[in-house]
Amino acid sequence: MRAVLGLSRGATCLAATAILRLQSRGEGSCQLHQGTQTLLRAGTVELQARLMADPGATVPISQAELPSVMLLNGDCPESLEKEGAAEPPRENGLDEAEPGDETTGQEVIVIQDTGFSVKILAPGIEPFSLQVSPQEMVQEIHQVLMDREDTCHRTCFSLHLDGNMLDHFSELRSVEGLQEGSVLRVVEEPYTVREARIHVRHVRDLLKSLDPSDAFNGVDCNSLSFLSVFTDGDLGDSGKRKKGLEMDPIDCTPPEYILPGSRERPLCPLQPQNRDWKPLQCLKVLTMSGWNPPPGNRKMHGDLMYLFVVTAEDRQVSITASTRGFYLNQSTAYHFNPKPASPRFLSHSLVELLNQLSPTFKKNFAALQKKRVQRHPFERIATPFQVYSWTAPQAEHAMDCVRAEDAYTSRLGYEEHIPGQTRDWNEELQTTRELPRKNLPERLLRERAIFKVHSDFTAAATRGAMAVIDGNVMAINPSEETKMQMFIWNNIFFSLGFDVRDHYKDFGGDVAAYVAPTNDLNGVRTYNVVDVEGLYTLGTVVVDYRGYRVTAQSIIPGILERDQEQSVIYGSIDFGKTVVSHPRYLELLERTSRPLKILRHRVLNDRDEEVELCSSVECKGIIGNDGRHYILDLLRTFPPDLNFLPVPGEELPEECTRAGFPRAHRHKLCCLRQELVDAFVEHRYLLFMKLAALQLMQQKASQLETPSSLENGGPSSTASKPEDPPGPEAGSEEEGSSASGLAKVKELAETIAADDGTADPRSREVIRNACKAVGSISSTAFDIRFNPDIFSPGRWRAGRAGALRAGAPLGGLGPGRLWACPPSEHLPEAPGAVCPAAARLSVSALPPPGVRFPESCQDEVRDQKQLLKDAAAFLLSCQIPGLVKDCTEHAVLPMDGATLAEVMRQRGINMRYLGKVLELVLRSPARQQLDHVYKIGIGELITRSAKHIFKTYLQGVELSGLSAAISHFLNCFLSSYPNPVAHLPADELLSKKRSKRRKNRPPGAADNTAWAVMTPQALWKNICQEAKNYFDFSLECETVDQAVETYGLQKITLLREISLKTGIQVLLKEYSFDSRHKPAFTEEDVLNIFPVVKHVNPKASDAFHFFQSGQAKVQQGFLKEGCELINEALNLFNNVYGAMHVETCACLRLLARLHYIMGDYAEVGLWHRLAVAAKAWPVLGALSNQQKAVLMSERVMGIEHPNTIQEYMHLALYCFASSQLSTALSLLYRARYLMLLVFGEDHPEMALLDVSAGRGGAGRGGGPPVTGDGELTRPPARPQNNIGLVLHGVMEYDLSLRFLENALAVSTKNHGPRALKVALSHHLVARVYESKAEFRSALQHEKEGYTIYKTQLGEDHEKTKESSEYLKCLTQQAVALQRTMNEIYRNGSSANIPPLKVSLGRSGPCSPGAEPRSQLVPAPQFTAPSMASVLEQLNVINGILFIPLSQKDLENLKAEVARRHQLQEASRNRDKAEEPMATEPEPEPEPSGAPEELRSAPRAAKDPSSVQG
């Protein structure tokens, strides 16, 4: 980490350890303010949240209440750890443990975190107590004080204990004499220029702490969150709960635009105005003075810098920052006088000085800080990667000294904060990978360091790529043509995605050059996941900005100092002609071949010599000057996709030809996805097991030889159709024998693989035949691998010396081209000199194109070709139909283009197959149920085609015409205005010097105005043509209006999709898309264009394993154990990722659901305070955890991302459960609006999808509460039914009916009129009609539901009986009402009318489960719903089911739990006797329950009618 710290090599180790430990503490480093953001920043969310909850207060917690926490510091005694034995390598990774298996070989090291309180003495304020932990560092207390309301204005200070200054990087437990009640004194330290800059930056950040402009502008990892607008503060506020419980009148009226049937899709509600954003103006101007820097004589007086301030009272003052603090000087704008001005007030803090100068500042700053600390910490913490907003309101551009300084200084890695120069990114990236990883604490430190450096590298690479395209970085080969230029900025190498000198000519030209970087990035991501020690990849980021693709890579040490021949020692630099290998690279890559399914193979070079490789020939190995073994150009890590790579003389399987393949794609770099390779290998493994089991059973039954088809058949015969997945009915006839046969096969395969000689020859023959049939490269074990060089589309050409002159890349396929000969200006070579390798390429002979293989490998090559064909067929015959099937069954529910792309990629389906997916949807018998998928797919196809056109369109636009060009494109794309006219910039028409073109100009500085002649007709014609050429799908539309009408699309949805894909940011206003009198967009409506960034996202492996184990426990019914594991996973995620991450969000969501099931959804306040003070996340309650999940989803995924919509839904449920009715409705309305904006009205998520059993409906009769959230995927939540039920609960019957009837219509459309979901919708509508006393309508709907239940489930089913009873009650009510009405008609005003009775909820006569009456009631009873009954139905439709238990069941359950506990204790004691540090065994999973049931079951048992199905 020497490059990180800028320290001498001798101090590197100690300081690096301190930094990494610091970064991995608690819940991650918190970037609260840019001014405090240094590489040594620290602080934990728990400490910040503690201060925000109650500044100055300490929550007393006894020792017994302190939770056990994970030991994270990595310096525990080795005796506390016991690592499991090394596991043998797995075949293709298929025998990995299931998530629930406790076979990780790791032990969680748990210690007691004995927290204690210290007293802080700071100047000017009263002493206060602070709860700290021994594992914290002194630096963390610094961060807390810099964030605390009454000490936030201090940055330059130290902490003293008994007169001794504490080291910032010391752990508190190592400080001698520090104990409970110790007094830490805050001592002001002298300023330096660096400290003064940090202080000014920090003050600026405090002044802007409520300003959302940085989030709108996509700066410093700020992003938007609007949850507080709808919750009006913290959901744990007891006062709000009290108000809800008292059922005070609440406004239930939803906005008109979210009502069912509304065609209005406004954009402004997407970003509601937050009242906290109204600026409290403290100062008018705070900026650096023009008198900076101080002259030499003033430096000798201690002057560091000068500031210029205009107060809110319009007083202009000049301030000196000196070593002792800040004071007024006598300078003016035009006269320099550094002497102190009157009053001569010296303050160590700039804020204290400004308080003296301006009463308005003093008042507003105090109010500002009070609001700041009241905000949730998750609203302020920086995200690890920048999230951009595609809309923003019009904002005034205010003066900002820090922003100006940042814009006009390079900020090469925050050099103003680092004691050194620019960061050596490659050294940082590789050093973090070399950190030890033998035990859990070491792995946590390592993963945290890797993630942090990758996050910083991505931010720096993005800034650099934007600077390159904007023309702010000089090329290292400035004499070359613009497209061929390369750049180095901040120790990062940048290259453009163009085909330099026809290197990609035979691969697709510029199109291939454009796609190669993403393929390479996928390869880098894959090798990073495998994480082989000693093998290094380059830091890689791909940035799309203003129509250009920029590849940013870290630089191999010495790569620009050596000749090409000396650099590459493995792989090929010329498309497979000259191929070299290296034993060390073969050794390293061999360790990656098994998990990546890459075959070690031999190829021929130009001298017909055999060269052994364990990768594609394009993969290059270079040993840097640092001695590390680097691999790069990983664009062909995975095998080619033959469906898009026509090969003369090769025929694809019937499945492919029937679908119209092979098709010539626009480039020849199409590869299969890793997910597809894994799925194919797993499919072949199942086939292998079944074939072997079949043979074993045949041998046992008939004692005959193996059938000839399996003896002699190769992959081309016996496996000609292995792509058909073995369906569940395939082996149903022999299920019992098949299961035992598979077990025998697995045992036999392990025996043969062990090669211990115990297997008989007949069994070996069985395995050999099965291996041959499925294409295994081994005859004794299942092992499928791919040769990535098969069908490699290489080319060799003569006379390339001219292309290899100085500055030209040698590795034609390399996206980064780091091994290029440096330009002559930078090397002592003669100008125009040819690189040493160039002469060898100027050959006259032209061998056959492509990679060649030795004759001895022809059989292997033939088998590999067949394997690739089978994989291509598998994608078409299994994966795509499987995706459509999952969508039909609503196992996956994409809501927008991004989620559709994600579910496709999870199944290994590339986006180029989108047209085939849509064709299959059209041909599906369940076409009606797939309407939402078809609509999303069409929108994605249109916007992706438009993006391809937009990319080329933007490249011809100069910077001054960017907003005009983008607005014109959007008008042509989305506006109904028939003839939009482009407004060229004024200087474009007046300039007379445009004819003199400069050769070296930034990539975006073209004079082309061809974009201005685009018309809507031409654009949509190009979109249809692009859809046909790229996706092989025919669009039936010529204008946007036809597309909207034909496919049911929304223009606002198309605007969102195209903006997210291209980085466009538009003004937040209502656009008149359908106006035929004026265009929808003007130049002023395009606010910005952001980069679209692709990068490596390092994973927290241990945390993910904990999370999977916790999910498995929850699915098995062990809620307590599952909750503990999820809590541990959350702790580990926070240590690796910091506080904000998508995977942390998934943890919080599941924790909230578990707490809700276990009854902890209302009492949040007390637990919140206790848990925060104890530095623990557990037991915060459903509301608190789900609030964090919503905030985190908004911040890291986007305010309208489908995941955010789901999080809003769950939070609304928990709010309703805790009687916060108004908040629940606000959240539901927000979720519905977002869903309307993202998709539209008729998405299945809008309606009821889950009937009584939910998604986890196992466990009837005595099981635990069931939750459907057993996966990383979200459980379904249904806005309309949720809204309808909540409105029903607050007696807004008419509104409730509008939502519920619309939900019924959508359910009927998506599931068919006979589906069980539709039956439940009918029942919900009937309940509302019953409450309105409209019994005829209620009877009609309930009869429909009863008919469905009777047809689908039979007359004896519980639901059918319940519906029948409900029908009887409704009939009685209807008869009673009719009698009353008849009495009125007969007797008029003298009629004797019995009083009407109103019953509440479940006690009503028509409540499901109520006792049937033996006689008709004398008067009708109008049932008003109770909160309990509404909550029960909400639980049902959200997939949560409580199973009632009788008292006998409870007693049996308690006895069983006690018995298991005794067994566990006995086993634990026995293990301790045998081995003191043995891992505590996990209980065997039993479906019958877990200790946690004792908490939830009695609550459910009180209400036997709570069973739904």
Coordinates of C-alpha atoms in Angstrom, one line a residue, residues 121-288:
L121 CA -13.9 17.7 27.2
A122 CA -14.1 20.1 24.2
P123 CA -13.5 23.8 24.3
G124 CA -16.6 26.0 24.6
I125 CA -19.2 23.3 25.4
E126 CA -20.2 21.2 28.4
P127 CA -18.5 17.8 28.9
F128 CA -20.4 14.9 27.5
S129 CA -20.2 11.1 27.7
L130 CA -19.5 8.9 24.7
Q131 CA -20.0 5.1 24.4
V132 CA -17.0 3.5 22.8
S133 CA -15.7 0.0 22.1
P134 CA -12.2 -1.4 22.7
Q135 CA -12.0 -2.4 19.0
E136 CA -12.5 1.2 17.8
M137 CA -9.6 3.5 16.8
V138 CA -8.9 6.9 18.1
Q139 CA -9.6 8.2 14.5
E140 CA -13.2 7.0 14.8
I141 CA -13.8 9.3 17.8
H142 CA -12.4 12.1 15.6
Q143 CA -14.9 11.4 13.0
V144 CA -17.8 11.3 15.5
L145 CA -16.7 14.7 16.9
M146 CA -16.5 16.1 13.4
D147 CA -20.1 15.0 12.8
R148 CA -21.6 15.8 16.1
E149 CA -23.8 18.9 16.2
D150 CA -21.9 20.9 18.8
T151 CA -18.4 19.9 17.7
C152 CA -18.8 19.5 13.9
H153 CA -16.9 22.8 13.2
R154 CA -13.6 21.4 14.5
T155 CA -11.3 19.4 12.3
C156 CA -7.7 20.2 13.4
F157 CA -7.4 18.7 17.0
S158 CA -6.0 15.8 18.9
L159 CA -7.3 13.8 21.8
H160 CA -5.3 13.8 25.1
L161 CA -5.6 11.4 28.0
D162 CA -3.8 12.5 31.2
G163 CA -1.8 15.0 29.2
N164 CA -0.6 12.4 26.6
M165 CA -1.7 12.8 23.0
L166 CA -3.4 9.6 21.5
D167 CA -2.2 8.2 18.2
H168 CA -5.0 8.4 15.6
F169 CA -4.5 4.8 14.5
S170 CA -4.3 3.2 17.9
E171 CA -7.0 0.9 19.1
L172 CA -8.6 2.1 22.2
R173 CA -7.9 -1.2 24.0
S174 CA -4.2 -0.5 23.4
V175 CA -4.3 2.9 25.1
E176 CA -2.8 2.6 28.6
G177 CA -5.1 3.9 31.3
L178 CA -8.2 4.3 29.2
Q179 CA -11.1 2.8 31.0
E180 CA -14.7 3.5 32.1
G181 CA -15.1 7.1 33.0
S182 CA -11.8 8.3 31.6
V183 CA -11.6 11.9 30.4
L184 CA -10.5 12.6 26.9
R185 CA -9.6 16.3 26.3
V186 CA -9.9 17.9 22.8
V187 CA -6.8 19.9 22.2
E188 CA -6.6 22.4 19.3
E189 CA -3.6 21.8 17.0
P190 CA -1.8 24.3 14.8
Y191 CA -3.0 24.5 11.2
T192 CA -1.0 23.6 8.1
V193 CA -2.0 24.5 4.5
R194 CA -3.4 21.0 4.1
E195 CA -5.3 21.2 7.4
A196 CA -6.6 24.6 6.6
R197 CA -7.9 23.4 3.2
I198 CA -9.5 20.4 4.9
H199 CA -11.2 22.8 7.4
V200 CA -12.6 25.1 4.7
R201 CA -13.8 22.1 2.7
H202 CA -15.5 20.7 5.8
V203 CA -17.2 24.0 6.6
R204 CA -18.4 24.2 3.0
D205 CA -19.8 20.6 3.3
L206 CA -21.6 21.5 6.5
L207 CA -23.2 24.5 4.8
K208 CA -24.3 22.3 1.9
S209 CA -25.3 19.3 4.0
L210 CA -29.0 19.6 3.1
D211 CA -28.4 20.8 -0.5
P212 CA -29.2 18.0 -3.0
S213 CA -27.3 19.6 -5.9
D214 CA -24.4 17.2 -5.6
A215 CA -26.8 14.3 -5.9
F216 CA -28.5 15.8 -9.0
N217 CA -25.1 16.5 -10.5
G218 CA -23.7 13.1 -9.8
V219 CA -20.8 14.3 -7.7
D220 CA -18.8 12.6 -4.9
C221 CA -21.0 9.5 -4.7
N222 CA -24.0 11.5 -3.6
S223 CA -27.4 10.2 -4.6
L224 CA -31.1 10.9 -4.0
S225 CA -33.6 9.6 -1.4
F226 CA -37.2 10.7 -0.9
L227 CA -38.4 8.3 1.7
S228 CA -38.4 11.0 4.4
V229 CA -40.9 13.0 2.4
F230 CA -43.4 10.3 2.8
T231 CA -42.6 9.1 6.3
D232 CA -42.2 12.6 7.7
G233 CA -39.2 11.6 9.8
D234 CA -38.1 8.5 11.7
L235 CA -40.6 5.6 11.6
G236 CA -39.7 4.7 15.1
D237 CA -41.3 8.0 16.4
S238 CA -43.6 6.9 19.3
G239 CA -45.7 10.0 18.8
K240 CA -46.6 9.0 15.3
R241 CA -47.5 5.5 16.4
K242 CA -49.8 6.9 19.1
K243 CA -51.5 9.0 16.6
G244 CA -52.1 6.0 14.4
L245 CA -53.4 3.9 17.3
E246 CA -56.0 6.6 18.2
M247 CA -57.4 6.4 14.7
D248 CA -57.4 10.1 14.2
P249 CA -58.9 11.2 10.9
I250 CA -56.4 10.8 8.1
D251 CA -56.4 11.9 4.5
C252 CA -56.8 8.8 2.4
T253 CA -57.5 10.5 -1.0
P254 CA -54.9 9.4 -3.5
P255 CA -53.6 11.7 -6.2
E256 CA -55.8 11.5 -9.4
Y257 CA -52.9 10.3 -11.5
I258 CA -52.5 7.1 -9.6
L259 CA -56.1 6.1 -9.6
P260 CA -56.9 3.0 -11.7
G261 CA -57.8 4.0 -15.3
S262 CA -55.9 7.3 -15.2
R263 CA -54.0 7.9 -18.4
E264 CA -51.9 10.7 -16.9
R265 CA -48.3 9.9 -16.2
P266 CA -46.8 13.0 -14.7
L267 CA -43.0 13.3 -14.2
C268 CA -42.8 15.9 -11.5
P269 CA -44.0 13.7 -8.6
L270 CA -40.9 11.5 -9.2
Q271 CA -38.8 13.9 -7.2
P272 CA -41.1 15.6 -4.7
Q273 CA -39.9 18.8 -3.1
N274 CA -38.3 18.1 0.2
R275 CA -38.9 21.0 2.6
D276 CA -35.5 20.4 4.1
W277 CA -34.0 21.4 0.8
K278 CA -35.2 24.9 1.1
P279 CA -31.9 26.7 1.7
L280 CA -31.1 28.3 5.0
Q281 CA -28.7 30.9 3.6
C282 CA -25.9 31.3 6.1
L283 CA -23.5 33.1 3.7
K284 CA -23.8 34.6 0.3
V285 CA -20.2 33.9 -0.7
L286 CA -17.4 31.8 0.7
T287 CA -14.5 31.6 -1.7
M288 CA -10.7 31.7 -2.0

